[in-house]
mmCIF file of C-alpha atoms in Angstrom:
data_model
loop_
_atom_site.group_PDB
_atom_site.id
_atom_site.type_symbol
_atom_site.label_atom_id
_atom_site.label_comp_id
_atom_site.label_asym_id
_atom_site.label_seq_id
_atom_site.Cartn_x
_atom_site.Cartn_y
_atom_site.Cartn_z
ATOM 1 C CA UNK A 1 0.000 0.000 0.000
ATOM 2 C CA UNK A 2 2.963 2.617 1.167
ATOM 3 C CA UNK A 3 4.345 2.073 -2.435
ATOM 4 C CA UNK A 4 1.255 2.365 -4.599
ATOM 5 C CA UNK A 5 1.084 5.988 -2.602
ATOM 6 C CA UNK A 6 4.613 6.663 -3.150
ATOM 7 C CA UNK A 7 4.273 5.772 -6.799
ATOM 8 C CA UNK A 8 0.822 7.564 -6.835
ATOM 9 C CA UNK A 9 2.278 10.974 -5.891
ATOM 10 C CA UNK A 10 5.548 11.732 -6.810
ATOM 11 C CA UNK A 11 5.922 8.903 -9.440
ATOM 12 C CA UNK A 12 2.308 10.425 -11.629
ATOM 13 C CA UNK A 13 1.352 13.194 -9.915
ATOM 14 C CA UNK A 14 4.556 15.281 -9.284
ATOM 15 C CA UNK A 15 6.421 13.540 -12.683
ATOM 16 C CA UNK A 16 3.622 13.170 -14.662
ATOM 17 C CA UNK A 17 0.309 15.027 -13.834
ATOM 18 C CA UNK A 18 1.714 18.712 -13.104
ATOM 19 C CA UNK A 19 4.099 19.506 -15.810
ATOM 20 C CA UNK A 20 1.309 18.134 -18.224
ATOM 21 C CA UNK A 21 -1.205 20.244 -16.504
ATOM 22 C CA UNK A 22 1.354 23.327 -17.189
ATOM 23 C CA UNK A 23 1.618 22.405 -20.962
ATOM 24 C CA UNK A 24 -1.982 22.268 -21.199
ATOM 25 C CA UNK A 25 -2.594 25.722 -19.298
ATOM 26 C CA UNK A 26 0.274 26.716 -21.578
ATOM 27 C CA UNK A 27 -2.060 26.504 -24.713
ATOM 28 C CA UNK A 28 -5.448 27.163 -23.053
ATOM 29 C CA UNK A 29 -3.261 30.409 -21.735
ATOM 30 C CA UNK A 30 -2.434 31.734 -26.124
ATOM 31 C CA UNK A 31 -6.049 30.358 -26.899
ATOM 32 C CA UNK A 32 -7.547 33.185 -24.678
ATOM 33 C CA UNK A 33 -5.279 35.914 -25.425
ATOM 34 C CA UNK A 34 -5.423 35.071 -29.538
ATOM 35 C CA UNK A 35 -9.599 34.921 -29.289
ATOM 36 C CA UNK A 36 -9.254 37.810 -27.523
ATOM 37 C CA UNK A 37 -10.361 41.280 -29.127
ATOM 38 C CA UNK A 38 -9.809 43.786 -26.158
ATOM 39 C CA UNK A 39 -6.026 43.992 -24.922
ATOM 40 C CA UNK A 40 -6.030 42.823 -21.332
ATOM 41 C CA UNK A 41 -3.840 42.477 -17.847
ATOM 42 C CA UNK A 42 -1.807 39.388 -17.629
ATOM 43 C CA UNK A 43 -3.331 38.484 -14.380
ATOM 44 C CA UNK A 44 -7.004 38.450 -16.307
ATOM 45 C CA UNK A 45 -5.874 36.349 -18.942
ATOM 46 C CA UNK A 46 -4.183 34.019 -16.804
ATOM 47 C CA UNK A 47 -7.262 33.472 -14.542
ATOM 48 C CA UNK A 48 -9.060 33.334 -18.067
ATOM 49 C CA UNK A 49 -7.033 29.893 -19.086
ATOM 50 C CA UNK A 50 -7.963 28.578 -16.013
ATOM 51 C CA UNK A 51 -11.742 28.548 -16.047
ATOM 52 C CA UNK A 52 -11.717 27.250 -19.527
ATOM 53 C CA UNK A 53 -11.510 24.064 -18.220
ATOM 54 C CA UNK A 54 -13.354 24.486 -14.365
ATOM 55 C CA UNK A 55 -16.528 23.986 -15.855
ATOM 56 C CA UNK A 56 -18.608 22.226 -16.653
ATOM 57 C CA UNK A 57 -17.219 18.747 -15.256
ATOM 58 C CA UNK A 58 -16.578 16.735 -18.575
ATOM 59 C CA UNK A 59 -13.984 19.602 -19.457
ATOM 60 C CA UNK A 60 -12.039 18.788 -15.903
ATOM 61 C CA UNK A 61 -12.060 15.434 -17.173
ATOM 62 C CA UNK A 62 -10.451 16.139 -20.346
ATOM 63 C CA UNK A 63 -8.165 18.684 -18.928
ATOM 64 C CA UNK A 64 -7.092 15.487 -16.414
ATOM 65 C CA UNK A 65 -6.885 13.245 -19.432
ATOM 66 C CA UNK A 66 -4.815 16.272 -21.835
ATOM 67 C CA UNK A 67 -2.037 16.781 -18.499
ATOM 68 C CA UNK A 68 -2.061 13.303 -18.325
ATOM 69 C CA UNK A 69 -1.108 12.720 -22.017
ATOM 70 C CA UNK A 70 1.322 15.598 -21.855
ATOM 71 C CA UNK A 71 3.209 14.357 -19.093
ATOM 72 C CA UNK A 72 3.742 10.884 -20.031
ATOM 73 C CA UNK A 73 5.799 12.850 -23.568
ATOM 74 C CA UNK A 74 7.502 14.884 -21.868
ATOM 75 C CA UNK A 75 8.536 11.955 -19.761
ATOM 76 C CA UNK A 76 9.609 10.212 -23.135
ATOM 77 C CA UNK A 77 10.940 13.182 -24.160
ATOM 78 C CA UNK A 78 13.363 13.719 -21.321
ATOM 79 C CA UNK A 79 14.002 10.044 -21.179
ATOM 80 C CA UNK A 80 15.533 10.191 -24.970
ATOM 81 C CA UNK A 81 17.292 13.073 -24.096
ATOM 82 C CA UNK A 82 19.030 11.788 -21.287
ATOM 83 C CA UNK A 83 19.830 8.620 -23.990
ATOM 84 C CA UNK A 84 21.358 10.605 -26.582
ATOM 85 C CA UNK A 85 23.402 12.941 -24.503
ATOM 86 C CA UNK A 86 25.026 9.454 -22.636
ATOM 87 C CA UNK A 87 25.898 8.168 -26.042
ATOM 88 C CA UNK A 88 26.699 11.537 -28.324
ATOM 89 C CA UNK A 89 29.340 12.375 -25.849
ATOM 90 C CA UNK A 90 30.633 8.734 -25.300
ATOM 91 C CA UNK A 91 34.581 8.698 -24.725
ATOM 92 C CA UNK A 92 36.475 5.633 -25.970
ATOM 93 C CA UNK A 93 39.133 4.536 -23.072
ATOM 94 C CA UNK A 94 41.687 1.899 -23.064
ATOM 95 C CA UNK A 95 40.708 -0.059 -19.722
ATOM 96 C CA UNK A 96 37.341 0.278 -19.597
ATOM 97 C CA UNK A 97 36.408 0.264 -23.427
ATOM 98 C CA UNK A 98 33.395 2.716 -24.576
ATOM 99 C CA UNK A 99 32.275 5.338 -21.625
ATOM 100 C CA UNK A 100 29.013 6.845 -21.584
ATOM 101 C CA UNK A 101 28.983 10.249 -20.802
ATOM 102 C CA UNK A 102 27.440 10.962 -17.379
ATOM 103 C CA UNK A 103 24.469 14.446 -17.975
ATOM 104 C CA UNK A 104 26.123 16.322 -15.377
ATOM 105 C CA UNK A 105 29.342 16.513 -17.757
ATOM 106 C CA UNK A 106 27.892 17.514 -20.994
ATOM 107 C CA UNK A 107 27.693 21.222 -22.271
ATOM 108 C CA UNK A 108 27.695 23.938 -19.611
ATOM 109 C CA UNK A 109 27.562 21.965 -16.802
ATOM 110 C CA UNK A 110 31.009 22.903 -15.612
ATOM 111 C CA UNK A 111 29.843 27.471 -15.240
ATOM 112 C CA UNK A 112 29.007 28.811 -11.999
ATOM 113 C CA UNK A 113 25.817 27.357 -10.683
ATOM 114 C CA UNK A 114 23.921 30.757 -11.196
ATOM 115 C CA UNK A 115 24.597 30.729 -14.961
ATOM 116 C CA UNK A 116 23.614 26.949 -15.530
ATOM 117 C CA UNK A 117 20.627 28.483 -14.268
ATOM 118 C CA UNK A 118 20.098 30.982 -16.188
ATOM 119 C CA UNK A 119 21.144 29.396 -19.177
ATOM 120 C CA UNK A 120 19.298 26.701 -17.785
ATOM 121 C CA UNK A 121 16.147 27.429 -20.334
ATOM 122 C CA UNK A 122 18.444 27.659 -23.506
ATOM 123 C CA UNK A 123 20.091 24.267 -22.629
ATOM 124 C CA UNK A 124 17.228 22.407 -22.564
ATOM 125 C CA UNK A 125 15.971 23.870 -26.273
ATOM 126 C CA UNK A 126 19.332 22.890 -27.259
ATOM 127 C CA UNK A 127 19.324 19.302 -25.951
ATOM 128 C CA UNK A 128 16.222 18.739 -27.566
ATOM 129 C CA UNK A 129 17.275 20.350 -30.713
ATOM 130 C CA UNK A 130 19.863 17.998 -30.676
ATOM 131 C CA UNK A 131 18.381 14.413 -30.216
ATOM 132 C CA UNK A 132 15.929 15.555 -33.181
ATOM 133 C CA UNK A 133 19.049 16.546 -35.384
ATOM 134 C CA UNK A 134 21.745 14.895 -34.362
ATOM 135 C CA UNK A 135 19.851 11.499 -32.728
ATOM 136 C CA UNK A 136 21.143 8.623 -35.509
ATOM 137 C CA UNK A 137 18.799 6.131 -34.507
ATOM 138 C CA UNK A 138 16.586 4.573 -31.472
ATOM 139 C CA UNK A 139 19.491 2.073 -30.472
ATOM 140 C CA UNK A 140 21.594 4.715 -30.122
ATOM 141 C CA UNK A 141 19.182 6.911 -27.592
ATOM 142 C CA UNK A 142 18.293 4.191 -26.019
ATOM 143 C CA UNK A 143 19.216 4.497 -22.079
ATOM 144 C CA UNK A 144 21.483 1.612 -20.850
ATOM 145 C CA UNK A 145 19.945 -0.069 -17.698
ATOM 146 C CA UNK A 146 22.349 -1.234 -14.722
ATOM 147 C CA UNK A 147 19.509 -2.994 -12.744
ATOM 148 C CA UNK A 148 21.136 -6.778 -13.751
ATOM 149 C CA UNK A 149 24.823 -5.665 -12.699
ATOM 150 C CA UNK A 150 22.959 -5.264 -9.129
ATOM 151 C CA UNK A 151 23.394 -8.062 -6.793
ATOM 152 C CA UNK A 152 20.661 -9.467 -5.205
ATOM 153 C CA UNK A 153 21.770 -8.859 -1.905
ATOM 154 C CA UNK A 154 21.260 -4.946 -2.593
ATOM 155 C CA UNK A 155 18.324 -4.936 -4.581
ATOM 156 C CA UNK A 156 16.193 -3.199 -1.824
ATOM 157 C CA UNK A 157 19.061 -0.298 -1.380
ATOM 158 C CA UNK A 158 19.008 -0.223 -5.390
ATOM 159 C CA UNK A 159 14.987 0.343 -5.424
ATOM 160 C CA UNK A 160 15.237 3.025 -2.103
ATOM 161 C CA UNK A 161 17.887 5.121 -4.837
ATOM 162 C CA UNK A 162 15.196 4.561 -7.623
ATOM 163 C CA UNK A 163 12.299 5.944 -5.350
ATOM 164 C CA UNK A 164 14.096 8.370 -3.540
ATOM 165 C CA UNK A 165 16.273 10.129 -6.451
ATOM 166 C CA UNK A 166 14.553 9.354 -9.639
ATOM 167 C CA UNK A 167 11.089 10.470 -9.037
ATOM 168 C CA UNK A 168 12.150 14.002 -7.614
ATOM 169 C CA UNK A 169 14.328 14.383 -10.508
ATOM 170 C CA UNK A 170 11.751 13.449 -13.112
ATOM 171 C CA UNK A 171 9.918 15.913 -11.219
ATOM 172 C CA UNK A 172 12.415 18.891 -11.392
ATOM 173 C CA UNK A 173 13.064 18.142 -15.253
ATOM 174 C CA UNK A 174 9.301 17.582 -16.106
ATOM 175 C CA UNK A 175 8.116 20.851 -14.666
ATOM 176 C CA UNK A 176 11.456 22.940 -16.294
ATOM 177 C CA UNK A 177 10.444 21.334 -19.598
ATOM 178 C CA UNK A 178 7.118 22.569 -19.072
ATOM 179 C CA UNK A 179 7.966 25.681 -17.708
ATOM 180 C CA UNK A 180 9.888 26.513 -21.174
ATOM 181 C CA UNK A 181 6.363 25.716 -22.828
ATOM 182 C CA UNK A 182 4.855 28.264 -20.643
ATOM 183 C CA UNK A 183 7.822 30.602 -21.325
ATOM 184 C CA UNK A 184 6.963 30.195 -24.915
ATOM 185 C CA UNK A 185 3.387 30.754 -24.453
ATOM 186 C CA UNK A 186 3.425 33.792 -22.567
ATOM 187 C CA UNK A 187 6.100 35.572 -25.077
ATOM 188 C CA UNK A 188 4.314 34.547 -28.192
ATOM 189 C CA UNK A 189 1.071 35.608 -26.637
ATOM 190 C CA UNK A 190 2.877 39.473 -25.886
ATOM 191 C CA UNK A 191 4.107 39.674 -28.691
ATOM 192 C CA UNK A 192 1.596 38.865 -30.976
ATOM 193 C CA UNK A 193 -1.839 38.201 -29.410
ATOM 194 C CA UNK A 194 -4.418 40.906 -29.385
ATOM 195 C CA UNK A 195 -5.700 39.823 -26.086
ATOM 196 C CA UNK A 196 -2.233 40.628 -23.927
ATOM 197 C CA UNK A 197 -1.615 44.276 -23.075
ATOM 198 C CA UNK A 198 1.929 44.423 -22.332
ATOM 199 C CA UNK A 199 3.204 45.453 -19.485
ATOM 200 C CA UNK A 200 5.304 44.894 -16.087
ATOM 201 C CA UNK A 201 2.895 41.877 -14.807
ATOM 202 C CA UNK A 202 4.270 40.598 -18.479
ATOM 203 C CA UNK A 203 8.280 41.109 -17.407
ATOM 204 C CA UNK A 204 7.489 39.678 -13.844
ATOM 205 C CA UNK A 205 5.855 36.963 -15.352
ATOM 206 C CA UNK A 206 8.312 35.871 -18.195
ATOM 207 C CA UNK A 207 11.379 36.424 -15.765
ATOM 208 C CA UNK A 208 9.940 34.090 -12.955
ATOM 209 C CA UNK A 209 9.033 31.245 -15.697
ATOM 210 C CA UNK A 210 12.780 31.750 -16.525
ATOM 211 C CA UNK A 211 14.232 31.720 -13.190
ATOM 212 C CA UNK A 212 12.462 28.756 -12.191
ATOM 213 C CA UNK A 213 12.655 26.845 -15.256
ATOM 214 C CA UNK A 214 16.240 26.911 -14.945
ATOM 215 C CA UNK A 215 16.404 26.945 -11.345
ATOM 216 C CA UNK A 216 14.164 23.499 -11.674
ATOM 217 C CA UNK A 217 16.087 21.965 -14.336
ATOM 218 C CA UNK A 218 19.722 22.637 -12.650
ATOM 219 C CA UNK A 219 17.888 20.576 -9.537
ATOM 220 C CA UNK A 220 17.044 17.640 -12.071
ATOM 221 C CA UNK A 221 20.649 17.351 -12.767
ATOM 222 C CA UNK A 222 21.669 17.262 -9.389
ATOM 223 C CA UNK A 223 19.529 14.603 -8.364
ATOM 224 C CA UNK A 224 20.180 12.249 -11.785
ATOM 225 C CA UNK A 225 24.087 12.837 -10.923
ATOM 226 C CA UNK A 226 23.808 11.820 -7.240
ATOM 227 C CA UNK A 227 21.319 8.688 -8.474
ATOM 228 C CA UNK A 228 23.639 7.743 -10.863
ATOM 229 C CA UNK A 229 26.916 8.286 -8.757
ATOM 230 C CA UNK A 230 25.159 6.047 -6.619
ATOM 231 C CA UNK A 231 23.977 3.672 -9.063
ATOM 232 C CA UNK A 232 27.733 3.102 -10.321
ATOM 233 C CA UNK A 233 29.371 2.689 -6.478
ATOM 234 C CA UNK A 234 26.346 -0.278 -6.116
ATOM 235 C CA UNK A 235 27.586 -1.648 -9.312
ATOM 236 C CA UNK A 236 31.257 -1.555 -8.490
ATOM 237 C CA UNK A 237 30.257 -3.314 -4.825
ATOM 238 C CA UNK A 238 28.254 -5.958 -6.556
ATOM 239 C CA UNK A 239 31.015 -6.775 -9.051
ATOM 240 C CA UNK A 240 33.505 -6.754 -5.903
ATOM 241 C CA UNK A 241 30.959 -9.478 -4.166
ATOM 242 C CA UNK A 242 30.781 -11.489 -7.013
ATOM 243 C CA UNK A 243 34.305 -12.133 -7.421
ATOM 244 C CA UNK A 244 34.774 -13.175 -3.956
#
């Protein structure tokens, strides 16, 4: 029961449910300012997006089954991303053959902490860019499991990391993915919407999406480096045990 409530709420809810449920604001947020014919505050429009889907009750079901939807590709999406930047940046070493490059070493990850935040945004665009241009083929974005190098012994430890790391970080990359989306939405919506007045509550507005975006997917990073650090000392302990 504890783990089908664990599961429940960070492993759909947090990772799955709420960054979906920001992509889908995200469009219902340019629907109202493009149908729009009087140019309004930012605070009106964004209360606006909201009741489009409060009533009546079949449109909170669809909004539930949209985020839904949403969430589960951006969870692919981040999934593939993590694939292709572990094999794009693959080193080649003499002793231990073909290395996958951990996320936390690829592009920008080695500023000060403040600018991987702020750059935070840009990165991701970039990283998606990337596996759409650059990605050769499925094998080769594919993620590389480490469950079977686990010993038995430590399966329980393995599946505490998995609970305790992954979800979070799914989590903190989800919502920054979505957050970009929103990012997106809003400017586009400024720019060109007749419904959007421009105006201060737009700069607040677009700078916070930014901050936290960033802020969020930094976080991710964090948590998939310590996970994986982790992941690789288990490995390393299990191969020890087995030779013994």
């Amino acid at each position: 029961m504890k783990d089908i409530v664990s599961k429940l709420t960070f492993g759909f809810l947090m990772a799955q449910f709420v960054p979906g449920a920001i992509v889908v604001y995200s469009i219902s947020f340019a629907y109202v300012t493009f149908t729009g014919s009087v140019p309004q505050a930012i605070s009106v429009a964004a209360s606006q997006a909201l009741d489009v889907w409060m009533s009546p009750l079949r449109q909170v079901f669809i909004f539930v089954a949209l985020a839904t939807g949403a969430g589960m590709a951006i969870h692919g999406l981040h999934w593939a991303v993590l694939g292709f930047l572990e094999s794009h940046y693959a080193e080649d070493t003499e002793n231990e053959g073909r290395r996958l490059k951990p996320v936390a070493e690829t592009f920008w990850h080695d500023k000060m902490l403040i600018l991987q935040i702020l750059l935070g945004p840009i990165k991701i665009v970039l990283e998606v860019l990337a596996l759409l241009f650059l990605g050769r083929n499925i094998r080769q974005i594919a993620i590389e499991e480490n469950v079977w190098e686990i010993d038995k012994s430590k399966m329980e430890a393995f599946q505490f990391l998995e609970e305790f790391y992954l979800h979070f970080a799914q989590f903190y990359a989800h919502t920054s993915y979505a957050l970009v989306g929103l990012f997106l939405s809003v400017t586009v919506s400024t720019l060109l919407s007749p419904g959007l007045a421009f105006g201060a509550g737009c700069v607040v507005a677009l700078t916070a999406i930014w901050v936290v975006s960033g802020f969020f997917f930094i976080i991710s990073r964090i948590q998939l480096a310590s996970l994986f650090k982790a992941e690789r000392a288990m490995c390393r302990a299990s191969e020890r045990a087995s030779d013994e």
